[in-house]
Short mmCIF file of C-alpha atoms and ligand atoms in Angstrom, two decimals:
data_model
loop_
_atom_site.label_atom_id
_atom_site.label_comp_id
_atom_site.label_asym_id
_atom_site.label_seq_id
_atom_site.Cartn_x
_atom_site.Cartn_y
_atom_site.Cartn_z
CA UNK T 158 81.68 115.94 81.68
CA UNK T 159 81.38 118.17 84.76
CA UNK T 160 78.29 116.66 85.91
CA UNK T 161 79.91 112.81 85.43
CA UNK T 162 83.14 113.90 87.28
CA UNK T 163 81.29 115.50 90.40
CA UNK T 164 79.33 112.00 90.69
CA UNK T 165 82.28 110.01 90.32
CA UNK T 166 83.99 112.00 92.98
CA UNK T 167 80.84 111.44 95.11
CA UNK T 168 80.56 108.22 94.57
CA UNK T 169 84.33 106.91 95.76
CA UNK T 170 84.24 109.89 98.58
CA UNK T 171 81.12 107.94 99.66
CA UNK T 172 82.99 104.53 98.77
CA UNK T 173 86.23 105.62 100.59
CA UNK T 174 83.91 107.22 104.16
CA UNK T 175 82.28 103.61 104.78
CA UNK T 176 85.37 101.73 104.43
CA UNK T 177 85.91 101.58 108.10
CA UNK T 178 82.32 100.25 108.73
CA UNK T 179 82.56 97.82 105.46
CA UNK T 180 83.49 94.05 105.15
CA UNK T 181 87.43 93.53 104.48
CA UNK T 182 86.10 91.15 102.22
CA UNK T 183 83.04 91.26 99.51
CA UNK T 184 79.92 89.60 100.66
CA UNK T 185 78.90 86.54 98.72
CA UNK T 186 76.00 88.40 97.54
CA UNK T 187 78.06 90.50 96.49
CA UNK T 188 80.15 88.73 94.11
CA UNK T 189 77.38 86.91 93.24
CA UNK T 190 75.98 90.80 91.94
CA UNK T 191 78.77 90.98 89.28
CA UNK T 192 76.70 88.52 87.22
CA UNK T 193 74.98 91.76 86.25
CA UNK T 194 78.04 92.32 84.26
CA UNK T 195 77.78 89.51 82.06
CA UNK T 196 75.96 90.58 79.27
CA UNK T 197 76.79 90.10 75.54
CA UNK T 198 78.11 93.32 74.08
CA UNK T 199 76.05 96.45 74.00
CA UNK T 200 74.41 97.21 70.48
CA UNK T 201 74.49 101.00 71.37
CA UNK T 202 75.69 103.80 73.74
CA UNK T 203 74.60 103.64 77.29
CA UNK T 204 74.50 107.25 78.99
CA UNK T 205 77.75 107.47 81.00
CA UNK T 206 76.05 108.50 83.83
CA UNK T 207 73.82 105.28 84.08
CA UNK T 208 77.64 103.21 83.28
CA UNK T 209 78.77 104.92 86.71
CA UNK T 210 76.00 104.26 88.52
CA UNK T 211 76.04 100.61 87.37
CA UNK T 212 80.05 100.16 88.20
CA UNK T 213 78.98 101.72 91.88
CA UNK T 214 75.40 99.88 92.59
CA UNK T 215 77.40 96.27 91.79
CA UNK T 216 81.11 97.31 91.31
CA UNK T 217 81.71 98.41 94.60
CA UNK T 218 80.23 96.07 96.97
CA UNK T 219 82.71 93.21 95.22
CA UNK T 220 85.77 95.16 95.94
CA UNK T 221 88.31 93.87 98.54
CA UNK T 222 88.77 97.13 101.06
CA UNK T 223 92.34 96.76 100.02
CA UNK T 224 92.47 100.69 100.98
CA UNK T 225 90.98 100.10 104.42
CA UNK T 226 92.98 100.19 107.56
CA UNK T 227 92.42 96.53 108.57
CA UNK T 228 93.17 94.99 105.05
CA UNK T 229 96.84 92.90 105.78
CA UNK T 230 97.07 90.69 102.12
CA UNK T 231 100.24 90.05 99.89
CA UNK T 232 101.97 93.36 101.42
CA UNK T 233 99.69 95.68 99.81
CA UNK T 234 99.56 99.27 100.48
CA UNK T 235 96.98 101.54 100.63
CA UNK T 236 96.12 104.45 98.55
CA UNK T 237 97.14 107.94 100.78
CA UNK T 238 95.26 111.02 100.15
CA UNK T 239 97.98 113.57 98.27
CA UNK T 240 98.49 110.87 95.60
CA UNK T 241 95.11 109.43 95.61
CA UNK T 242 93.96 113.04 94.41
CA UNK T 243 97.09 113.89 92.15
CA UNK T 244 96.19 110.65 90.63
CA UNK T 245 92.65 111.52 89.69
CA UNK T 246 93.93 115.08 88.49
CA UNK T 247 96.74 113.51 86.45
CA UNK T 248 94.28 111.21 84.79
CA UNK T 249 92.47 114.14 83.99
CA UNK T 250 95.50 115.45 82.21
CA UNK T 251 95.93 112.48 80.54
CA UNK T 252 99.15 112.51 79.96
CA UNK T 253 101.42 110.28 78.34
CA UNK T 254 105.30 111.03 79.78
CA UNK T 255 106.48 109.15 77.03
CA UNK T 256 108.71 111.92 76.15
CA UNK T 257 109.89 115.27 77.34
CA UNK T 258 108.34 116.81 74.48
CA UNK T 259 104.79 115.24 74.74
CA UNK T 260 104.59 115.86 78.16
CA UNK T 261 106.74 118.35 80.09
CA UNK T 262 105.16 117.96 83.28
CA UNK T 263 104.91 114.19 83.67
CA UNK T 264 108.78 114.00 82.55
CA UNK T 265 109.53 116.13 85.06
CA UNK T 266 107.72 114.78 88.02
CA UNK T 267 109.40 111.48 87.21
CA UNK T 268 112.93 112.71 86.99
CA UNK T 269 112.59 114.35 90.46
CA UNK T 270 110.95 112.18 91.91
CA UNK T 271 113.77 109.56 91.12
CA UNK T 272 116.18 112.01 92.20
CA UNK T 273 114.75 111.97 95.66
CA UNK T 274 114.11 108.13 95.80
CA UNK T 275 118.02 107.68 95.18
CA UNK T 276 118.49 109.76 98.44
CA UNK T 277 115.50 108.66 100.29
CA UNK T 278 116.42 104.84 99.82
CA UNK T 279 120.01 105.42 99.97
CA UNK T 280 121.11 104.47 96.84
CA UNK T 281 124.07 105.35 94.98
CA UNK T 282 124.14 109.17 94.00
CA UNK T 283 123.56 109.05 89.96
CA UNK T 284 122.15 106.00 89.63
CA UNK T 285 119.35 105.53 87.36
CA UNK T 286 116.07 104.78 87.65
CA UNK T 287 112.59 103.85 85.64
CA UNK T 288 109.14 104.08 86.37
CA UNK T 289 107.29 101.07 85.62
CA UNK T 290 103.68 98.78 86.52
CA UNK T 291 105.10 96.95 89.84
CA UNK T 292 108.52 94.94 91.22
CA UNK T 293 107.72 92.31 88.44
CA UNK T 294 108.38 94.58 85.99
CA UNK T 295 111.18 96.51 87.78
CA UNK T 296 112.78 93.15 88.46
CA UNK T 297 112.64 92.31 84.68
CA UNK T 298 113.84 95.97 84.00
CA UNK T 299 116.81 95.60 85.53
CA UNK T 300 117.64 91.98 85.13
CA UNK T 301 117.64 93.30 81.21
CA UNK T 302 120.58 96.09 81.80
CA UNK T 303 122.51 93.32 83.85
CA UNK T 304 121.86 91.08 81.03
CA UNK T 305 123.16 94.13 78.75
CA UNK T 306 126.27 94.61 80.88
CA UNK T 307 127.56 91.00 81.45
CA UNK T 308 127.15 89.89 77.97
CA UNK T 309 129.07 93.15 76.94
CA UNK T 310 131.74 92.85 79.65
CA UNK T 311 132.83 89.88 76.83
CA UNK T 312 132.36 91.33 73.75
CA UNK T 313 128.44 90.34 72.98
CA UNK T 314 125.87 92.63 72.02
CA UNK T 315 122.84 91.14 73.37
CA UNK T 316 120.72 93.89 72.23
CA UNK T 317 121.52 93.65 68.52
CA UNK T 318 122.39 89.86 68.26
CA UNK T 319 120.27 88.47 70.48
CA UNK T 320 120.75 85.14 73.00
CA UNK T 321 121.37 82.87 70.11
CA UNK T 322 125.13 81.88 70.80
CA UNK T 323 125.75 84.32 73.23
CA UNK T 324 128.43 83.20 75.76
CA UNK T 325 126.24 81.55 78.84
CA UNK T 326 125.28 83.34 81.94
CA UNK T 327 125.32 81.87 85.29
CA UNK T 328 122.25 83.51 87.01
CA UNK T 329 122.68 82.61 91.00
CA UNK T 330 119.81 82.96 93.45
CA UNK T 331 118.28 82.43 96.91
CA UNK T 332 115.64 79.51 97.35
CA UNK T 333 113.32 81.35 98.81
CA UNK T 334 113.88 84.47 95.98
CA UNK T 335 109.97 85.87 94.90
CA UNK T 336 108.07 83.89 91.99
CA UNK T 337 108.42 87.80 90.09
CA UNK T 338 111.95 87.03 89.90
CA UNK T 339 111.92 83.55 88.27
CA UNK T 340 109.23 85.34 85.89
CA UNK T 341 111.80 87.89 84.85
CA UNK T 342 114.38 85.24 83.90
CA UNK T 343 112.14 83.57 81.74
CA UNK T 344 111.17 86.74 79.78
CA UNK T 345 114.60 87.82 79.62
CA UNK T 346 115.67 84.37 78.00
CA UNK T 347 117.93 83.52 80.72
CA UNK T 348 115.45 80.52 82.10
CA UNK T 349 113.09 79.69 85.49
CA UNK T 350 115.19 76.70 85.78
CA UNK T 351 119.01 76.83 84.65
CA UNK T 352 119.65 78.91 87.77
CA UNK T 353 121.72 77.82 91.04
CA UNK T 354 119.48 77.95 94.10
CA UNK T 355 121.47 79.01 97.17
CA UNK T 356 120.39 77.13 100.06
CA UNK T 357 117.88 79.33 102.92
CA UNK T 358 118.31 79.60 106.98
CA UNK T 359 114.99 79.36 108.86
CA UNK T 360 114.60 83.26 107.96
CA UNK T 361 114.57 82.26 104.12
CA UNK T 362 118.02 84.27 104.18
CA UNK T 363 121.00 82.60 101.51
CA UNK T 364 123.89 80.94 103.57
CA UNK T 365 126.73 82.52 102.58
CA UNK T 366 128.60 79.41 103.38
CA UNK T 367 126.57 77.57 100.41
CA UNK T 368 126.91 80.17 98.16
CA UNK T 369 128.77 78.57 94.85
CA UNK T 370 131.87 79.36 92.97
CA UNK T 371 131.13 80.92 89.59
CA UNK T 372 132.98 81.92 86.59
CA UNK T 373 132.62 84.28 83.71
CA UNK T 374 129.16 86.36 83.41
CA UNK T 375 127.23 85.97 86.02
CA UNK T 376 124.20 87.15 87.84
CA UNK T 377 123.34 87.24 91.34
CA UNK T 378 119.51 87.91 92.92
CA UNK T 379 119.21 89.02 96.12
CA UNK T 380 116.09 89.72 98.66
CA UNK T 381 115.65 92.50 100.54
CA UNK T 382 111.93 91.78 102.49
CA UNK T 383 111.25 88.14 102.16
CA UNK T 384 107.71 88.37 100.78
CA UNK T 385 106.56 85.88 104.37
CA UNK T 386 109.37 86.39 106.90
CA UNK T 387 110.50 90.11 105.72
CA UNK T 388 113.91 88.82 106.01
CA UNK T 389 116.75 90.28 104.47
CA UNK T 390 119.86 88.30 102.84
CA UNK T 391 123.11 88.50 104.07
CA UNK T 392 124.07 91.46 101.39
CA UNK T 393 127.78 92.18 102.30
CA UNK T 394 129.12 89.03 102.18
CA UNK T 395 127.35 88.00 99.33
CA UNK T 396 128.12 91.15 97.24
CA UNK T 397 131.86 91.05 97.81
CA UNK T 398 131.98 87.62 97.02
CA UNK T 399 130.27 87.95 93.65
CA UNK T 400 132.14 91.59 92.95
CA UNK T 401 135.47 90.03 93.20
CA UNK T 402 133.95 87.57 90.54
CA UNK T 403 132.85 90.17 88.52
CA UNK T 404 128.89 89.64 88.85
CA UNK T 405 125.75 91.76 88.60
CA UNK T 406 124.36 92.24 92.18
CA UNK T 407 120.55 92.37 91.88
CA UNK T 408 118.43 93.23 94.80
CA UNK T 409 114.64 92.50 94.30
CA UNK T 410 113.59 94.75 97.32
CA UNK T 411 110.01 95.11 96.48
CA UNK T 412 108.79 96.57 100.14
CA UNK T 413 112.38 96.01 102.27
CA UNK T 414 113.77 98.58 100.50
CA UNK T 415 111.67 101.06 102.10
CA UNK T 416 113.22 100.36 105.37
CA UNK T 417 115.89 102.49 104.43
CA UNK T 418 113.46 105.52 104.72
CA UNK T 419 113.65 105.06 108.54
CA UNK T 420 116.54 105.88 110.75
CA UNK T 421 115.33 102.98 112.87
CA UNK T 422 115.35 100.21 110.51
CA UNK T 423 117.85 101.69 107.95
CA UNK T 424 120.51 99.04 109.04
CA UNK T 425 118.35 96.42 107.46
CA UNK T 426 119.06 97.29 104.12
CA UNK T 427 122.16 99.62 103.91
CA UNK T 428 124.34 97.27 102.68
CA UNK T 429 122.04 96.25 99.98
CA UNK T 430 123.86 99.86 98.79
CA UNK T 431 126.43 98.46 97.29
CA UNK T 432 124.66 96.49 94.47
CA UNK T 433 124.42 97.30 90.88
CA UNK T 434 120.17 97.14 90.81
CA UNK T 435 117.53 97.48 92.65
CA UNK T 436 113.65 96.58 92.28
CA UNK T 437 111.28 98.44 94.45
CA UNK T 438 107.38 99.16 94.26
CA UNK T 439 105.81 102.26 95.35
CA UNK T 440 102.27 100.89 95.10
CA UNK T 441 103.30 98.96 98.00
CA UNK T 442 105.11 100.31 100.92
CA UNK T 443 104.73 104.42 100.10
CA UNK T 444 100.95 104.28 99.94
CA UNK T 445 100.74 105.32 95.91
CA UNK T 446 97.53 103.85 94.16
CA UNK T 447 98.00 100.83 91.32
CA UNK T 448 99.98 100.21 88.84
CA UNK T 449 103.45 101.75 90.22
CA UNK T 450 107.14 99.92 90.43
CA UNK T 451 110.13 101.29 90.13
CA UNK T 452 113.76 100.01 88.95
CA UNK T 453 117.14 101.16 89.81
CA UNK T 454 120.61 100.97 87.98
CA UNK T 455 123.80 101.84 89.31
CA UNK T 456 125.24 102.32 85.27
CA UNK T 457 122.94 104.59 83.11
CA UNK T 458 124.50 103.30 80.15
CA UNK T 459 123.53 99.77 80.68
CA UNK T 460 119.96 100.80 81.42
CA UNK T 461 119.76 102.74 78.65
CA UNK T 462 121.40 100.40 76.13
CA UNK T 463 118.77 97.79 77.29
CA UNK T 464 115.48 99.93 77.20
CA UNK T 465 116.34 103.12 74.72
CA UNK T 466 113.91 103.28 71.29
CA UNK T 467 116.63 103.48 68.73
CA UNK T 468 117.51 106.96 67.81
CA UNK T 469 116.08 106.72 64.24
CA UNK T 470 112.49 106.33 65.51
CA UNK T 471 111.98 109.43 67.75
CA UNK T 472 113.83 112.20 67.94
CA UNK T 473 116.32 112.98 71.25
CA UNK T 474 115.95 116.08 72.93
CA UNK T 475 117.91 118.04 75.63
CA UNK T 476 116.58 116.12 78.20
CA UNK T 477 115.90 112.63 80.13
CA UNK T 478 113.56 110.86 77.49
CA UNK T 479 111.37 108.73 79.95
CA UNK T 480 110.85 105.97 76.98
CA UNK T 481 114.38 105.25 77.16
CA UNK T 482 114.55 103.75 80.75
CA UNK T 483 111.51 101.83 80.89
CA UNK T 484 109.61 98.68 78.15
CA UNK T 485 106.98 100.94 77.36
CA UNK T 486 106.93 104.06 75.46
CA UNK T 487 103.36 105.46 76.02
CA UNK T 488 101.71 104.72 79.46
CA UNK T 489 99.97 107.30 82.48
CA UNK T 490 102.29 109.57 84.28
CA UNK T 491 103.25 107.48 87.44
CA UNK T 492 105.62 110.17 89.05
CA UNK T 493 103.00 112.45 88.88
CA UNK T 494 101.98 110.21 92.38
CA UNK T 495 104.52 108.89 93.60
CA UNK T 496 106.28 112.93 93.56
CA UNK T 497 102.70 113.53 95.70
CA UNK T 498 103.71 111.08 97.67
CA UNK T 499 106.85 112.18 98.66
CA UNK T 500 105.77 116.37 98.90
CA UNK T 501 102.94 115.30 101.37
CA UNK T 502 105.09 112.78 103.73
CA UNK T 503 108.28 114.39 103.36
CA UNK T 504 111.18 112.38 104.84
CA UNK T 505 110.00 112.06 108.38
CA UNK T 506 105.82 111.32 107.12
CA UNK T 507 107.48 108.16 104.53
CA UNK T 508 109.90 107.38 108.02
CA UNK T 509 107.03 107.63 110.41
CA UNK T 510 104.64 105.14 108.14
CA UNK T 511 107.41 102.55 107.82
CA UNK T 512 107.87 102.80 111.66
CA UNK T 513 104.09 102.75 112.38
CA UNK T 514 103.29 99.81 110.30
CA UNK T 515 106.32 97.81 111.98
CA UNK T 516 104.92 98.73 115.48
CA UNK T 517 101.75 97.09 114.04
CA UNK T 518 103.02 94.07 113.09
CA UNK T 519 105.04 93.35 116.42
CA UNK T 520 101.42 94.02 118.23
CA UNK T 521 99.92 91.30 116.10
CA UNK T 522 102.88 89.12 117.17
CA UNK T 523 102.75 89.93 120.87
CA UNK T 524 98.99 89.21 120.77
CA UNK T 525 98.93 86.22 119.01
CA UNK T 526 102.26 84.79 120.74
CA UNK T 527 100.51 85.33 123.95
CA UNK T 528 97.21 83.52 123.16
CA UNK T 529 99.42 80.64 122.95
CA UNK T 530 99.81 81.02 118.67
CA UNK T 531 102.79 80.28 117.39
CA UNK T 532 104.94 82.84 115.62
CA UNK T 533 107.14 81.28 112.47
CA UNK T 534 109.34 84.42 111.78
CA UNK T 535 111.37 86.88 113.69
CA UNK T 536 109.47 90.69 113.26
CA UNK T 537 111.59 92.07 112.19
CA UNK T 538 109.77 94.33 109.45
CA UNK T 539 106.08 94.34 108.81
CA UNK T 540 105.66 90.34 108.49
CA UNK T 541 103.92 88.00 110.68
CA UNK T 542 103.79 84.66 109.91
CA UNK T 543 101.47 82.76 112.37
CA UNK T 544 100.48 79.27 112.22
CA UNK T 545 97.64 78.04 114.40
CA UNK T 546 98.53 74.06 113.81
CA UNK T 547 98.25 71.70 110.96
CA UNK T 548 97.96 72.45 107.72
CA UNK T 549 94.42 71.78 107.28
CA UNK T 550 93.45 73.64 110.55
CA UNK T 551 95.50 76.92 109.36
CA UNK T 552 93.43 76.75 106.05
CA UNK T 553 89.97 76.95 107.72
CA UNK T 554 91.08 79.60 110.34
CA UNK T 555 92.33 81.74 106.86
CA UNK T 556 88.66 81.06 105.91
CA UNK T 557 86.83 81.74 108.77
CA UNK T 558 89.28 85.13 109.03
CA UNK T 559 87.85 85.92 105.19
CA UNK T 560 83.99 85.12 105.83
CA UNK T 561 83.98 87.07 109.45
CA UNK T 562 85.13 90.38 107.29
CA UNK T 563 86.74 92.12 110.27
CA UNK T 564 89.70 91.86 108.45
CA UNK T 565 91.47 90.49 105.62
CA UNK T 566 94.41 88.35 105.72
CA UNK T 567 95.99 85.36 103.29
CA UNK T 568 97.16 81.52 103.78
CA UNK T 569 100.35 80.94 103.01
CA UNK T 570 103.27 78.06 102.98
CA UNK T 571 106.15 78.75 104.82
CA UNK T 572 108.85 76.63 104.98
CA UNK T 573 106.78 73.45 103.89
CA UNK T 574 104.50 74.28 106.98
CA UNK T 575 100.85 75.91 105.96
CA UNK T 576 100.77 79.70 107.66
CA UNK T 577 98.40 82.70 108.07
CA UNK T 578 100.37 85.84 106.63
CA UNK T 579 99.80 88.96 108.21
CA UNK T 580 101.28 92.43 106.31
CA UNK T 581 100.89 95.60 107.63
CA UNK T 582 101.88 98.14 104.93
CA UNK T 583 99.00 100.85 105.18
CA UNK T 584 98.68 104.37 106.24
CA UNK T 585 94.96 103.70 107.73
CA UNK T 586 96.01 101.42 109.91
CA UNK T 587 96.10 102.20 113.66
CA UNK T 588 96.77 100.54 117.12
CA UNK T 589 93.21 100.03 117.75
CA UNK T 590 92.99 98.46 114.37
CA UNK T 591 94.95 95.47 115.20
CA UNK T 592 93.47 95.19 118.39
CA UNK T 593 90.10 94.81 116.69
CA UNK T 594 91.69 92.73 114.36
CA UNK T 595 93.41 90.42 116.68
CA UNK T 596 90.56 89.70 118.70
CA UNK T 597 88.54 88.36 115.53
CA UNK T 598 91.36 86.70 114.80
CA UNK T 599 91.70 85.33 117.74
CA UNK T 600 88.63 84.18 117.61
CA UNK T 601 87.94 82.23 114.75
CA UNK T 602 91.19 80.69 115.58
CA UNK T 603 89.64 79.50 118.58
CA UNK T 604 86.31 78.57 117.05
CA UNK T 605 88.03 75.92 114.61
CA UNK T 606 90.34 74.57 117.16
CA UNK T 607 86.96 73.92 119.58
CA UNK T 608 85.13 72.60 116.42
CA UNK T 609 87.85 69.85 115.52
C1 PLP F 710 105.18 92.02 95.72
C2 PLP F 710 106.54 91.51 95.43
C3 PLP F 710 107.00 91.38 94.11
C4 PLP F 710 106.12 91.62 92.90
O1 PLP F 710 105.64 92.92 92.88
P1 PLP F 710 104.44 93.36 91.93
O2 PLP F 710 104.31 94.81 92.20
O3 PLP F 710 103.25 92.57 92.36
O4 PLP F 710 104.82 93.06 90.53
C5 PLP F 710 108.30 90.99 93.92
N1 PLP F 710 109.11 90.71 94.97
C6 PLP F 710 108.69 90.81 96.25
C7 PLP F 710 109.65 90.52 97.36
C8 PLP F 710 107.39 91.22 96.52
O5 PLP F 710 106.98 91.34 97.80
#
């Protein structure tokens, strides 16, 4: 065991040194490699060592550097140091926070780390919170307690009798609201498509103007970070409109939310406040590795009622059972990261990232405005949105951006027009990094316009 772990941590220190030098993108050759993998299913043991060495030798050449500094896909963060290392020690513990009891430390972590989170994302003092895989799963989390609290705001249990006659709910959101959401609402029985879409501005924010009358239980989705534009819906309007109806204010704030963690850009999203949930990831915006989401609720009771094992299963202790906030019941200790997270930044480390990778992304639009690109959204997070002409031509400049490897950045449709995407949400990256980046871009921008 001692041995194995001292060449595993070589191995990824190696991995993790060369990822400034290394392809944002595998090689084909590379990919091509993993057909070592296909093999029909070992008769007997293989020594671990010789496992390692094979998951290194063809593994890592087919990774994405999604940890490097100049990787800028789906707003994905990149793995910082302090939790990159309390990871591997927590998995080393192997832990399961489950409960109190079973795990002291990894309930712990969790419920202060949560504690801080309310503060740091300035959320209501008390609210609740649950540690789960990513926003998907936060979104669905919480979409469950609203469910919970609507349906019992007129007399229906939804947790004992289920949807089956249950009085309707009228679940309203924006057009351009993340596919994560929709997801939710079909696992929570509430339907992708019996929902009222609220009409979008050019910033994919809901016009308040077209927002609809509603009656009874009801459900509203909001956005803070449109998942292209980084835009944020108008949230006070929109929440007193649907509190004076009586709604459930939902706030799928996936990355945006983080803005609050900056004095600078803590406008953005303070009136997203004065919801009743709100879905955030930390495996995004504050650097944690995979799988980590987290999911907000103003009433405990509701998140509890939706989420708790019943009593007769496991016994309740003194304190904050983990498995009754969150769908699973065993799974790895997330807080023990994301509380590594927050030690090593502190507040003005988490506000200095946010700021730094928002700096970034106005560079790339400065330098691509002024090489005569045009820009599709206003910066005003860590989105670019770029488009370098038709459709077709913005899908090979994508490709030639993949297969030159200086960096790594996605197609996208924005607004019916075909886009490049450009999210800047890592640690790693520097000023000198988008420069790089922007002159490859650049580049093989220029290199398909010439060729066509
Ligand atoms: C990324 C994202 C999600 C989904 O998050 P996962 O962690 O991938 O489940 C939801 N909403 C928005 C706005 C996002 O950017």
């Amino acid at each position: 065991m001692d041995r194995l772990l001292a060449n595993a941590s070589e191995r990824a220190r190696a991995y993790l040194n060369a990822i400034q030098s290394r392809r944002a993108n595998p090689s084909e050759d590379a990919v091509a490699g993993l057909s070592v993998f296909r093999e029909s299913l070992p008769e007997g043991p293989t020594e671990a060592s010789e496992v390692l060495r094979l998951l290194d030798e063809a593994g890592s050449p087919a990774t994405t550097a999604m940890s490097g500094a100049r990787f800028f896909g789906f707003v994905m963060g990149g793995a910082m140091p302090a939790p990159l290392a309390a990871n591997w020690l927590a998995t080393a513990w192997d832990q399961n926070p489950g409960l109190h009891l079973a795990s002291p430390i990894g309930a712990e972590l969790e419920e202060i780390s949560l504690e801080w989170l309310v503060e740091l994302l300035g959320l209501p003092t008390g609210c609740a919170g649950s540690f789960v895989t990513g926003a998907t799963v936060a979104n669905f989390t919480a979409l469950a307690a609203a469910r919970n609290a609507v349906l019992h705001g007129v007399g229906w249990n939804v947790e004992a009798e289920g949807l089956f006659g249950a009085p309707p709910i009228t679940v309203i959101i924006g057009a351009e609201a993340h596919p994560s959401v929709y997801k939710a609402l079909g696992m929570l029985g509430l339907g992708r498509e019996r929902v009222l879409r609220v009409p979008v501005d050019s910033q994919g924010r809901m016009r308040t103007e077209c927002f609809p009358a509603f009656q009874g239980p009801a459900i509203i989705c909001l956005q803070a970070g449109n998942v292209n534009s980084g835009a944020f819906d108008p949230a006070r309007e929109i929440i007193e409109k649907a509190h004076a109806g009586g709604a459930w204010v939902h706030v799928d704030g996936a990355f945006g939310l983080w803005a609050a963690a900056s004095p600078r850009l803590a406008h953005l999203v303070r009136d997203f406040a004065a919801a009743d949930s709100w879905a955030t990831d930390a495996h995004k915006w504050l650097n944690v590795p995979y799988d980590s989401g987290l999911a907000f609720v103003r009433d405990e009771a509701a998140l509890r009622a939706a989420m708790s094992i019943s009593a007769a299963y496991l016994p309740q202790g003194d304190h904050r059972e983990p498995s009754n906030y969150t769908p699973e019941l065993s799974r790895r200790a997330r807080g023990v990261d994301v509380w590594a997270a927050l030690k090593s930044m502190g507040r003005s480390g988490i506000a200095d990232l946010i700021e730094r990778n928002c700096a970034s992304a106005r560079q790339f639009a400065t330098g691509l405005a002024e090489a005569g690109f045009e820009i599709l959204n206003e910066v005003v997070l860590n989105q670019v949105v770029v488009s370098f002409g038709d459709a077709e031509t913005n899908r090979k400049v994508v490709q030639a951006v993949l297969d030159d490897g200086t960096c790594w950045c996605g197609g996208t449709v924005w607004q019916g027009r075909g886009a490049m995407r450009i999210s800047v949400s890592s640690w790693r990256t520097t000023p000198e990094d988008v420069q790089v980046s922007l002159a490859a871009i650049i580049r093989m921008a220029r290199s398909v316009l010439d060729a066509s």
